[in-house]
Amino acid sequence: MKKYYFNKLNKIEIDKLCIRSAINYDQILEKVRPIVDEVKKEGDLALRKYTLLLDQVKLDNFLVSEKEMALGAKQLSIETKRALKVAYKNIIKFHKKQKPNSFSVETMPGIVCSRESRAIEKVGLYIPSGSAPLPSTVLMLGIPALLAGCKDVVLCTPPQLDGGVAPSILYAAGLCGITQIYKVGGAQAVAAMAYGTESVPKVYKIFGPGNQYVTAAKMLVSIDPAGAAIDMPAGPSEILVVADNDSRADFVAADLLSQAEHSPDSAVGLICISENKLDEIINEVYKQADVLSRKEVALQSVQNGFAVVAENIEIALGFANDYAPEHLLLNIDEAEKYVDKIINAGSVFLGQYACESIGDYASGTNHTLPTYGYARMYSGISVENFMKMITFQKISSTGVLNIATTVMELAQTEGLMAHRRAMEIRVDYLNSL
């Protein structure tokens, strides 16, 4: 980790620290666009081609059967089932509070405006299963979809070499009431959900993480009117830890490595108000990395990371807001009293016991969060993302007469005479009574 002193950095250098590693999407899009186009045109034929080519699996049927679902549940250990049930319980408890309320207001006599929430009818969930299956992501996306009341929930995940789906993914999907599970991965899965094939239904919005190719495919279908909306832009996983003299170096090091092990391009940052403690934490990071199975991946990420010495907590939090991390850990004394100072972050972990892993799996908050600095303008996934709001207005005859002059004047100002006439004709009618 490269070491910096905040009081020696100018604004340009601080801004540079906040920039994530560049991803050359032009090259990636060149590879992904033909896949997306082929799935759009050829449907299942293209899915079979790319499943064989990229996953080394020959499939005749993509849909997971009821028999496969039942078998998957039997193959899972009691301990894993118990853990998934606890996570499910906590996640659903927190997310139940997120459903938006309807409201109605009379803006002026005779004019009543209201807003109602409606579930997005058809949604698609992409669940990666590369180096390891991610049943936690099934819960993080499936539970909000369930609570929102989405009519059709389609889940796509890459097939294993035996042509099946990881039992943990099937079990988690079962907990969420998801039955439409397809053995399709990568950019081809995104295209299948966006446009529909003979087997995979078309959806209106696609959720879920993935590699650069999945992200590129989501970008492509989101700008195609015939495609589908997406949850948010995505980048590599990231963490920023704020530490002080009282922070345990082993705790902080473990948290940094928990994100560093995701991929070599994970963003790992530390800002500490004590240089001695910062040095202790960095030494502990390399010590703990030695025993990791993904040591090389983690160390590459750490080497690209940064460690900043700040004069006080206020400066550290100011930098955190500029950086806008996916995960922000306040491993400091009395962390709760600084909550109001946090403006930009995907999810915040307060105090020394709040390790990032808890939020990833089972605290109840969602782990699908904005990365790449998008926490400045995006929120993490919630029930609201699976819903849309519809506004209504009811106008009485009294309302027409009260608002007519305003509407006609504004229509006249904008030169839209049909707009003016639509209002005027009602006024004339009421005045004739």
Short mmCIF file of C-alpha atoms in Angstrom, two decimals:
data_model
loop_
_atom_site.label_atom_id
_atom_site.label_comp_id
_atom_site.label_asym_id
_atom_site.label_seq_id
_atom_site.Cartn_x
_atom_site.Cartn_y
_atom_site.Cartn_z
CA MET A 1 0.00 0.00 0.00
CA LYS A 2 1.35 3.39 -0.93
CA LYS A 3 1.59 5.75 2.03
CA TYR A 4 0.46 9.39 1.93
CA TYR A 5 0.28 12.31 4.35
CA PHE A 6 -2.97 14.18 3.87
CA ASN A 7 -1.55 17.55 4.91
CA LYS A 8 1.04 17.27 2.12
CA LEU A 9 -1.47 16.51 -0.62
CA ASN A 10 -2.92 19.21 -2.86
CA LYS A 11 -6.43 19.04 -4.29
CA ILE A 12 -5.28 17.49 -7.56
CA GLU A 13 -3.47 14.72 -5.67
CA ILE A 14 -6.48 14.10 -3.43
CA ASP A 15 -8.76 13.89 -6.46
CA LYS A 16 -6.34 11.45 -8.07
CA LEU A 17 -6.53 9.20 -5.00
CA CYS A 18 -10.30 9.09 -5.43
CA ILE A 19 -10.07 7.81 -9.01
CA ARG A 20 -10.48 4.05 -9.35
CA SER A 21 -8.47 1.90 -11.71
CA ALA A 22 -9.53 2.43 -15.30
CA ILE A 23 -11.46 -0.26 -17.14
CA ASN A 24 -11.11 -0.29 -20.91
CA TYR A 25 -14.74 -0.89 -21.76
CA ASP A 26 -14.17 -0.16 -25.45
CA GLN A 27 -12.22 -3.41 -25.83
CA ILE A 28 -14.65 -5.34 -23.66
CA LEU A 29 -17.67 -4.01 -25.55
CA GLU A 30 -16.09 -5.19 -28.82
CA LYS A 31 -16.15 -8.74 -27.44
CA VAL A 32 -19.53 -8.52 -25.75
CA ARG A 33 -21.59 -6.78 -28.45
CA PRO A 34 -21.51 -9.75 -30.88
CA ILE A 35 -22.67 -12.08 -28.09
CA VAL A 36 -25.55 -9.81 -27.14
CA ASP A 37 -26.57 -9.31 -30.78
CA GLU A 38 -26.44 -13.03 -31.52
CA VAL A 39 -28.60 -13.94 -28.52
CA LYS A 40 -31.04 -11.21 -29.53
CA LYS A 41 -31.34 -12.68 -33.03
CA GLU A 42 -30.82 -16.42 -32.52
CA GLY A 43 -32.23 -17.00 -29.03
CA ASP A 44 -31.63 -20.45 -27.53
CA LEU A 45 -29.36 -21.45 -30.41
CA ALA A 46 -26.91 -18.73 -29.39
CA LEU A 47 -27.26 -19.62 -25.72
CA ARG A 48 -26.29 -23.24 -26.42
CA LYS A 49 -23.35 -22.09 -28.53
CA TYR A 50 -21.90 -19.78 -25.89
CA THR A 51 -22.66 -22.12 -22.97
CA LEU A 52 -20.60 -24.78 -24.72
CA LEU A 53 -17.89 -22.34 -25.80
CA LEU A 54 -17.49 -20.40 -22.55
CA ASP A 55 -18.74 -22.77 -19.83
CA GLN A 56 -17.70 -26.04 -21.52
CA VAL A 57 -21.17 -27.46 -20.91
CA LYS A 58 -23.59 -28.87 -23.49
CA LEU A 59 -27.19 -28.23 -22.51
CA ASP A 60 -30.46 -29.11 -24.18
CA ASN A 61 -32.64 -27.59 -21.47
CA PHE A 62 -31.76 -24.44 -19.55
CA LEU A 63 -34.59 -24.43 -17.01
CA VAL A 64 -33.88 -26.03 -13.64
CA SER A 65 -36.52 -28.69 -12.98
CA GLU A 66 -38.46 -29.23 -9.76
CA LYS A 67 -36.54 -32.48 -9.32
CA GLU A 68 -33.22 -30.62 -9.54
CA MET A 69 -34.47 -28.07 -6.99
CA ALA A 70 -35.41 -30.81 -4.53
CA LEU A 71 -32.15 -32.68 -5.07
CA GLY A 72 -30.14 -29.51 -4.55
CA ALA A 73 -31.76 -28.92 -1.18
CA LYS A 74 -30.93 -32.47 -0.10
CA GLN A 75 -27.28 -32.07 -1.08
CA LEU A 76 -26.78 -29.02 1.12
CA SER A 77 -25.45 -29.47 4.65
CA ILE A 78 -27.65 -28.73 7.66
CA GLU A 79 -25.16 -26.06 8.76
CA THR A 80 -25.34 -24.20 5.44
CA LYS A 81 -29.13 -24.39 5.40
CA ARG A 82 -29.25 -23.01 8.93
CA ALA A 83 -26.91 -20.15 8.03
CA LEU A 84 -28.96 -19.24 4.95
CA LYS A 85 -32.17 -19.29 7.00
CA VAL A 86 -30.69 -16.92 9.61
CA ALA A 87 -29.47 -14.59 6.87
CA TYR A 88 -32.89 -14.76 5.18
CA LYS A 89 -34.64 -13.88 8.43
CA ASN A 90 -32.44 -10.84 9.09
CA ILE A 91 -32.51 -9.56 5.51
CA ILE A 92 -36.27 -9.83 5.19
CA LYS A 93 -36.77 -8.17 8.59
CA PHE A 94 -34.75 -5.12 7.53
CA HIS A 95 -36.14 -4.92 4.01
CA LYS A 96 -39.78 -5.11 5.13
CA LYS A 97 -39.38 -1.56 6.43
CA GLN A 98 -38.40 -0.25 3.00
CA LYS A 99 -41.65 -0.54 1.07
CA PRO A 100 -42.76 3.00 0.15
CA ASN A 101 -46.04 4.34 1.50
CA SER A 102 -48.77 5.78 -0.67
CA PHE A 103 -49.86 9.36 0.00
CA SER A 104 -52.41 11.91 -1.13
CA VAL A 105 -52.42 15.70 -0.88
CA GLU A 106 -54.83 18.43 -1.95
CA THR A 107 -52.54 20.97 -3.60
CA MET A 108 -55.36 23.51 -3.93
CA PRO A 109 -59.16 23.30 -3.54
CA GLY A 110 -60.48 20.74 -6.02
CA ILE A 111 -57.11 19.29 -6.99
CA VAL A 112 -55.97 16.08 -5.29
CA CYS A 113 -52.59 14.55 -6.17
CA SER A 114 -51.54 11.11 -4.96
CA ARG A 115 -48.76 8.61 -5.43
CA GLU A 116 -48.97 4.82 -5.46
CA SER A 117 -46.20 2.23 -5.64
CA ARG A 118 -46.33 -0.74 -7.99
CA ALA A 119 -43.99 -3.68 -8.37
CA ILE A 120 -42.01 -4.05 -11.57
CA GLU A 121 -43.82 -7.04 -13.05
CA LYS A 122 -40.86 -8.88 -14.59
CA VAL A 123 -37.34 -8.76 -13.15
CA GLY A 124 -34.17 -10.71 -13.84
CA LEU A 125 -31.51 -11.64 -11.30
CA TYR A 126 -27.98 -12.51 -12.40
CA ILE A 127 -26.08 -14.62 -9.87
CA PRO A 128 -22.37 -15.23 -10.60
CA SER A 129 -20.94 -18.66 -9.86
CA GLY A 130 -17.37 -18.52 -11.07
CA SER A 131 -14.78 -19.30 -8.40
CA ALA A 132 -17.59 -20.01 -5.93
CA PRO A 133 -21.41 -19.88 -5.88
CA LEU A 134 -22.99 -16.81 -4.28
CA PRO A 135 -26.19 -17.83 -2.45
CA SER A 136 -25.99 -14.64 -0.39
CA THR A 137 -26.55 -12.62 -3.56
CA VAL A 138 -29.66 -14.68 -4.28
CA LEU A 139 -31.04 -13.54 -0.91
CA MET A 140 -29.96 -9.93 -1.40
CA LEU A 141 -31.84 -9.70 -4.70
CA GLY A 142 -34.57 -12.29 -4.24
CA ILE A 143 -35.89 -10.92 -0.95
CA PRO A 144 -36.51 -7.35 -2.20
CA ALA A 145 -38.18 -8.78 -5.32
CA LEU A 146 -40.39 -10.95 -3.11
CA LEU A 147 -41.35 -8.07 -0.82
CA ALA A 148 -41.99 -5.72 -3.73
CA GLY A 149 -44.43 -8.23 -5.17
CA CYS A 150 -42.76 -8.76 -8.55
CA LYS A 151 -44.96 -11.14 -10.56
CA ASP A 152 -42.19 -12.89 -12.51
CA VAL A 153 -38.68 -13.32 -11.11
CA VAL A 154 -36.18 -14.92 -13.48
CA LEU A 155 -32.80 -16.06 -12.16
CA CYS A 156 -29.83 -16.85 -14.39
CA THR A 157 -26.62 -18.42 -13.13
CA PRO A 158 -23.77 -20.22 -14.93
CA PRO A 159 -23.99 -24.02 -15.04
CA GLN A 160 -21.43 -26.16 -13.27
CA LEU A 161 -19.32 -28.56 -15.32
CA ASP A 162 -21.81 -31.36 -14.61
CA GLY A 163 -24.59 -29.26 -16.11
CA GLY A 164 -26.24 -28.50 -12.79
CA VAL A 165 -26.54 -25.48 -10.53
CA ALA A 166 -24.83 -25.10 -7.16
CA PRO A 167 -27.12 -26.52 -4.42
CA SER A 168 -26.66 -23.42 -2.25
CA ILE A 169 -28.02 -21.19 -5.03
CA LEU A 170 -31.01 -23.48 -5.54
CA TYR A 171 -31.77 -23.56 -1.82
CA ALA A 172 -31.50 -19.78 -1.43
CA ALA A 173 -33.75 -19.32 -4.47
CA GLY A 174 -36.28 -21.66 -2.89
CA LEU A 175 -36.32 -19.57 0.28
CA CYS A 176 -37.20 -16.54 -1.87
CA GLY A 177 -39.92 -18.37 -3.78
CA ILE A 178 -38.00 -18.26 -7.07
CA THR A 179 -38.81 -21.14 -9.41
CA GLN A 180 -37.69 -19.78 -12.80
CA ILE A 181 -33.99 -20.62 -12.64
CA TYR A 182 -31.94 -20.92 -15.82
CA LYS A 183 -28.49 -22.42 -16.35
CA VAL A 184 -27.11 -19.52 -18.33
CA GLY A 185 -24.17 -17.30 -17.43
CA GLY A 186 -22.15 -14.34 -18.62
CA ALA A 187 -23.10 -11.73 -21.18
CA GLN A 188 -25.37 -14.25 -22.89
CA ALA A 189 -27.52 -14.52 -19.75
CA VAL A 190 -27.95 -10.75 -19.61
CA ALA A 191 -28.95 -10.67 -23.27
CA ALA A 192 -31.38 -13.56 -22.79
CA MET A 193 -33.19 -11.78 -19.96
CA ALA A 194 -33.18 -8.45 -21.80
CA TYR A 195 -34.63 -9.73 -25.08
CA GLY A 196 -36.11 -13.11 -24.24
CA THR A 197 -35.44 -16.42 -25.99
CA GLU A 198 -37.50 -19.56 -26.59
CA SER A 199 -36.59 -20.67 -23.05
CA VAL A 200 -35.73 -17.55 -21.07
CA PRO A 201 -38.52 -14.98 -20.57
CA LYS A 202 -37.90 -11.31 -21.26
CA VAL A 203 -37.76 -9.08 -18.18
CA TYR A 204 -38.10 -5.34 -17.69
CA LYS A 205 -35.16 -4.80 -15.33
CA ILE A 206 -31.97 -6.76 -14.60
CA PHE A 207 -30.19 -6.88 -11.26
CA GLY A 208 -26.98 -8.44 -10.06
CA PRO A 209 -23.18 -8.29 -10.05
CA GLY A 210 -20.77 -9.88 -12.46
CA ASN A 211 -17.44 -9.58 -14.19
CA GLN A 212 -16.52 -6.93 -16.74
CA TYR A 213 -18.30 -8.82 -19.52
CA VAL A 214 -21.54 -9.06 -17.57
CA THR A 215 -21.29 -5.37 -16.70
CA ALA A 216 -20.67 -4.45 -20.34
CA ALA A 217 -23.66 -6.52 -21.44
CA LYS A 218 -25.85 -4.77 -18.88
CA MET A 219 -24.67 -1.42 -20.22
CA LEU A 220 -25.52 -2.43 -23.79
CA VAL A 221 -29.03 -3.70 -23.11
CA SER A 222 -29.81 -0.69 -20.91
CA ILE A 223 -29.31 1.76 -23.78
CA ASP A 224 -31.35 -0.31 -26.22
CA PRO A 225 -35.07 0.63 -26.18
CA ALA A 226 -35.83 -3.02 -26.89
CA GLY A 227 -33.63 -4.16 -24.00
CA ALA A 228 -34.05 -3.80 -20.25
CA ALA A 229 -33.27 -1.39 -17.45
CA ILE A 230 -30.48 -2.26 -15.00
CA ASP A 231 -29.94 -1.75 -11.29
CA MET A 232 -26.83 0.45 -11.34
CA PRO A 233 -23.38 0.84 -12.91
CA ALA A 234 -20.90 -1.60 -11.41
CA GLY A 235 -17.17 -1.76 -10.81
CA PRO A 236 -14.73 -3.79 -8.71
CA SER A 237 -15.42 -4.24 -5.00
CA GLU A 238 -13.98 -1.60 -2.66
CA ILE A 239 -13.41 -0.75 0.98
CA LEU A 240 -12.21 2.28 2.92
CA VAL A 241 -11.38 1.93 6.61
CA VAL A 242 -11.09 4.91 8.94
CA ALA A 243 -8.95 4.03 11.97
CA ASP A 244 -7.61 5.74 15.09
CA ASN A 245 -5.23 5.00 17.96
CA ASP A 246 -7.70 2.60 19.56
CA SER A 247 -8.25 0.47 16.46
CA ARG A 248 -7.08 -3.12 16.62
CA ALA A 249 -4.59 -3.63 13.80
CA ASP A 250 -5.62 -7.26 13.31
CA PHE A 251 -9.29 -6.31 12.95
CA VAL A 252 -8.58 -3.60 10.37
CA ALA A 253 -6.13 -5.77 8.41
CA ALA A 254 -8.67 -8.59 8.22
CA ASP A 255 -11.31 -6.19 6.92
CA LEU A 256 -9.00 -4.80 4.23
CA LEU A 257 -8.13 -8.31 3.08
CA SER A 258 -11.78 -9.36 3.02
CA GLN A 259 -12.24 -7.07 0.03
CA ALA A 260 -8.76 -7.45 -1.43
CA GLU A 261 -9.32 -11.18 -1.97
CA HIS A 262 -12.24 -10.54 -4.36
CA SER A 263 -10.08 -9.59 -7.34
CA PRO A 264 -6.76 -7.92 -8.21
CA ASP A 265 -8.58 -4.71 -9.12
CA SER A 266 -10.49 -4.40 -5.84
CA ALA A 267 -10.02 -0.93 -4.34
CA VAL A 268 -8.50 -1.04 -0.85
CA GLY A 269 -7.98 2.11 1.20
CA LEU A 270 -7.01 3.03 4.76
CA ILE A 271 -7.01 6.43 6.44
CA CYS A 272 -5.71 6.68 9.99
CA ILE A 273 -5.07 9.55 12.41
CA SER A 274 -2.02 7.79 13.86
CA GLU A 275 1.03 7.03 11.72
CA ASN A 276 2.27 4.38 14.14
CA LYS A 277 -1.10 2.63 14.05
CA LEU A 278 -1.21 2.89 10.26
CA ASP A 279 2.20 1.22 9.98
CA GLU A 280 1.09 -1.48 12.41
CA ILE A 281 -2.01 -2.17 10.32
CA ILE A 282 -0.03 -2.39 7.07
CA ASN A 283 2.40 -4.88 8.62
CA GLU A 284 -0.55 -6.92 9.88
CA VAL A 285 -2.09 -6.95 6.40
CA TYR A 286 0.98 -8.65 4.90
CA LYS A 287 1.19 -11.02 7.86
CA GLN A 288 -2.42 -12.16 7.50
CA ALA A 289 -2.22 -12.35 3.71
CA ASP A 290 0.37 -15.12 4.01
CA VAL A 291 -2.23 -17.66 5.14
CA LEU A 292 -4.91 -16.83 2.56
CA SER A 293 -5.76 -19.28 -0.20
CA ARG A 294 -6.17 -16.27 -2.51
CA LYS A 295 -2.93 -14.66 -1.32
CA GLU A 296 -1.69 -13.55 -4.73
CA VAL A 297 -5.00 -11.93 -5.65
CA ALA A 298 -5.24 -10.16 -2.29
CA LEU A 299 -1.66 -8.89 -2.37
CA GLN A 300 -2.03 -7.50 -5.87
CA SER A 301 -5.07 -5.54 -4.71
CA VAL A 302 -3.26 -4.36 -1.56
CA GLN A 303 -0.23 -3.23 -3.58
CA ASN A 304 -2.53 -1.03 -5.65
CA GLY A 305 -4.19 0.36 -2.54
CA PHE A 306 -3.41 3.42 -0.44
CA ALA A 307 -2.87 4.32 3.20
CA VAL A 308 -3.31 7.93 4.31
CA VAL A 309 -2.20 9.60 7.54
CA ALA A 310 -4.73 12.28 8.53
CA GLU A 311 -4.53 14.85 11.32
CA ASN A 312 -7.95 14.14 12.79
CA ILE A 313 -11.21 12.25 12.30
CA GLU A 314 -12.96 15.20 10.66
CA ILE A 315 -10.34 15.32 7.90
CA ALA A 316 -10.53 11.55 7.52
CA LEU A 317 -14.30 11.66 7.12
CA GLY A 318 -14.05 14.54 4.66
CA PHE A 319 -11.81 12.39 2.49
CA ALA A 320 -14.18 9.45 2.89
CA ASN A 321 -17.02 11.56 1.51
CA ASP A 322 -14.87 12.58 -1.45
CA TYR A 323 -13.90 8.96 -2.08
CA ALA A 324 -17.51 7.65 -1.75
CA PRO A 325 -16.63 4.01 -1.04
CA GLU A 326 -18.83 0.98 -1.51
CA HIS A 327 -18.00 -0.10 2.04
CA LEU A 328 -16.97 2.45 4.68
CA LEU A 329 -15.72 1.09 8.00
CA LEU A 330 -15.45 3.49 10.93
CA ASN A 331 -13.17 1.45 13.16
CA ILE A 332 -12.90 4.34 15.62
CA ASP A 333 -13.94 5.27 19.12
CA GLU A 334 -17.58 6.41 19.42
CA ALA A 335 -18.22 5.84 15.73
CA GLU A 336 -21.97 6.46 16.12
CA LYS A 337 -21.50 10.15 16.83
CA TYR A 338 -20.05 10.68 13.34
CA VAL A 339 -23.03 9.22 11.45
CA ASP A 340 -24.38 12.65 10.48
CA LYS A 341 -21.05 13.52 8.86
CA ILE A 342 -21.25 10.64 6.39
CA ILE A 343 -22.64 11.85 3.06
CA ASN A 344 -21.28 9.47 0.41
CA ALA A 345 -21.03 5.73 1.06
CA GLY A 346 -22.77 2.56 -0.05
CA SER A 347 -22.95 0.97 3.39
CA VAL A 348 -21.30 2.04 6.65
CA PHE A 349 -20.00 -0.21 9.42
CA LEU A 350 -19.80 1.39 12.85
CA GLY A 351 -17.28 0.39 15.51
CA GLN A 352 -14.60 -2.25 15.85
CA TYR A 353 -16.97 -5.23 15.87
CA ALA A 354 -18.76 -4.31 12.62
CA CYS A 355 -16.71 -6.29 10.13
CA GLU A 356 -17.67 -5.90 6.49
CA SER A 357 -18.37 -9.63 6.23
CA ILE A 358 -21.43 -9.26 8.48
CA GLY A 359 -23.04 -6.88 6.00
CA ASP A 360 -22.02 -9.10 3.10
CA TYR A 361 -23.94 -12.03 4.50
CA ALA A 362 -26.36 -11.63 7.33
CA SER A 363 -26.77 -8.36 9.25
CA GLY A 364 -29.87 -7.53 7.21
CA THR A 365 -28.61 -4.69 5.02
CA ASN A 366 -28.13 -5.29 1.32
CA HIS A 367 -24.69 -6.08 -0.06
CA THR A 368 -25.47 -5.00 -3.63
CA LEU A 369 -23.95 -1.55 -3.42
CA PRO A 370 -22.68 1.24 -5.68
CA THR A 371 -18.98 1.08 -6.53
CA TYR A 372 -16.57 3.18 -8.60
CA GLY A 373 -17.57 6.35 -6.72
CA TYR A 374 -21.23 5.99 -7.70
CA ALA A 375 -22.15 6.17 -4.00
CA ARG A 376 -22.16 9.93 -4.60
CA MET A 377 -25.44 9.56 -6.49
CA TYR A 378 -26.65 5.96 -6.13
CA SER A 379 -27.95 3.94 -3.18
CA GLY A 380 -27.57 0.26 -2.45
CA ILE A 381 -30.29 -2.12 -3.62
CA SER A 382 -33.56 -1.98 -1.69
CA VAL A 383 -37.21 -2.91 -2.14
CA GLU A 384 -37.79 0.43 -3.90
CA ASN A 385 -35.48 -0.62 -6.75
CA PHE A 386 -37.96 -3.37 -7.60
CA MET A 387 -40.85 -0.92 -7.66
CA LYS A 388 -41.95 2.14 -9.56
CA MET A 389 -44.11 5.06 -8.49
CA ILE A 390 -47.22 6.19 -10.33
CA THR A 391 -48.74 9.61 -9.69
CA PHE A 392 -52.46 10.35 -9.94
CA GLN A 393 -54.44 13.56 -10.03
CA LYS A 394 -58.17 14.01 -9.60
CA ILE A 395 -59.61 17.38 -10.62
CA SER A 396 -63.10 18.55 -9.71
CA SER A 397 -65.02 21.35 -11.41
CA THR A 398 -63.88 23.62 -8.59
CA GLY A 399 -60.30 22.59 -9.27
CA VAL A 400 -60.65 23.42 -12.97
CA LEU A 401 -61.78 26.96 -12.23
CA ASN A 402 -59.07 27.44 -9.60
CA ILE A 403 -56.15 26.38 -11.78
CA ALA A 404 -57.30 27.28 -15.29
CA THR A 405 -55.68 30.72 -15.50
CA THR A 406 -52.31 29.31 -14.41
CA VAL A 407 -52.37 26.43 -16.88
CA MET A 408 -53.52 28.53 -19.83
CA GLU A 409 -50.92 31.21 -19.17
CA LEU A 410 -48.06 28.69 -18.97
CA ALA A 411 -49.26 26.91 -22.12
CA GLN A 412 -49.41 30.27 -23.91
CA THR A 413 -45.88 31.09 -22.71
CA GLU A 414 -44.54 27.83 -24.14
CA GLY A 415 -46.43 28.24 -27.39
CA LEU A 416 -48.41 25.01 -26.94
CA MET A 417 -51.88 26.07 -27.96
CA ALA A 418 -53.43 22.60 -27.88
CA HIS A 419 -52.42 22.43 -24.23
CA ARG A 420 -54.15 25.75 -23.63
CA ARG A 421 -57.24 24.64 -25.53
CA ALA A 422 -57.58 21.43 -23.48
CA MET A 423 -57.90 23.61 -20.38
CA GLU A 424 -59.93 26.36 -21.99
CA ILE A 425 -62.60 24.02 -23.38
CA ARG A 426 -63.37 22.76 -19.88
CA VAL A 427 -63.62 26.29 -18.51
CA ASP A 428 -66.02 27.24 -21.31
CA TYR A 429 -68.15 24.19 -20.57
CA LEU A 430 -68.36 24.93 -16.85
CA ASN A 431 -69.16 28.60 -17.49
CA SER A 432 -72.01 27.57 -19.80
CA LEU A 433 -73.81 25.60 -17.11
#
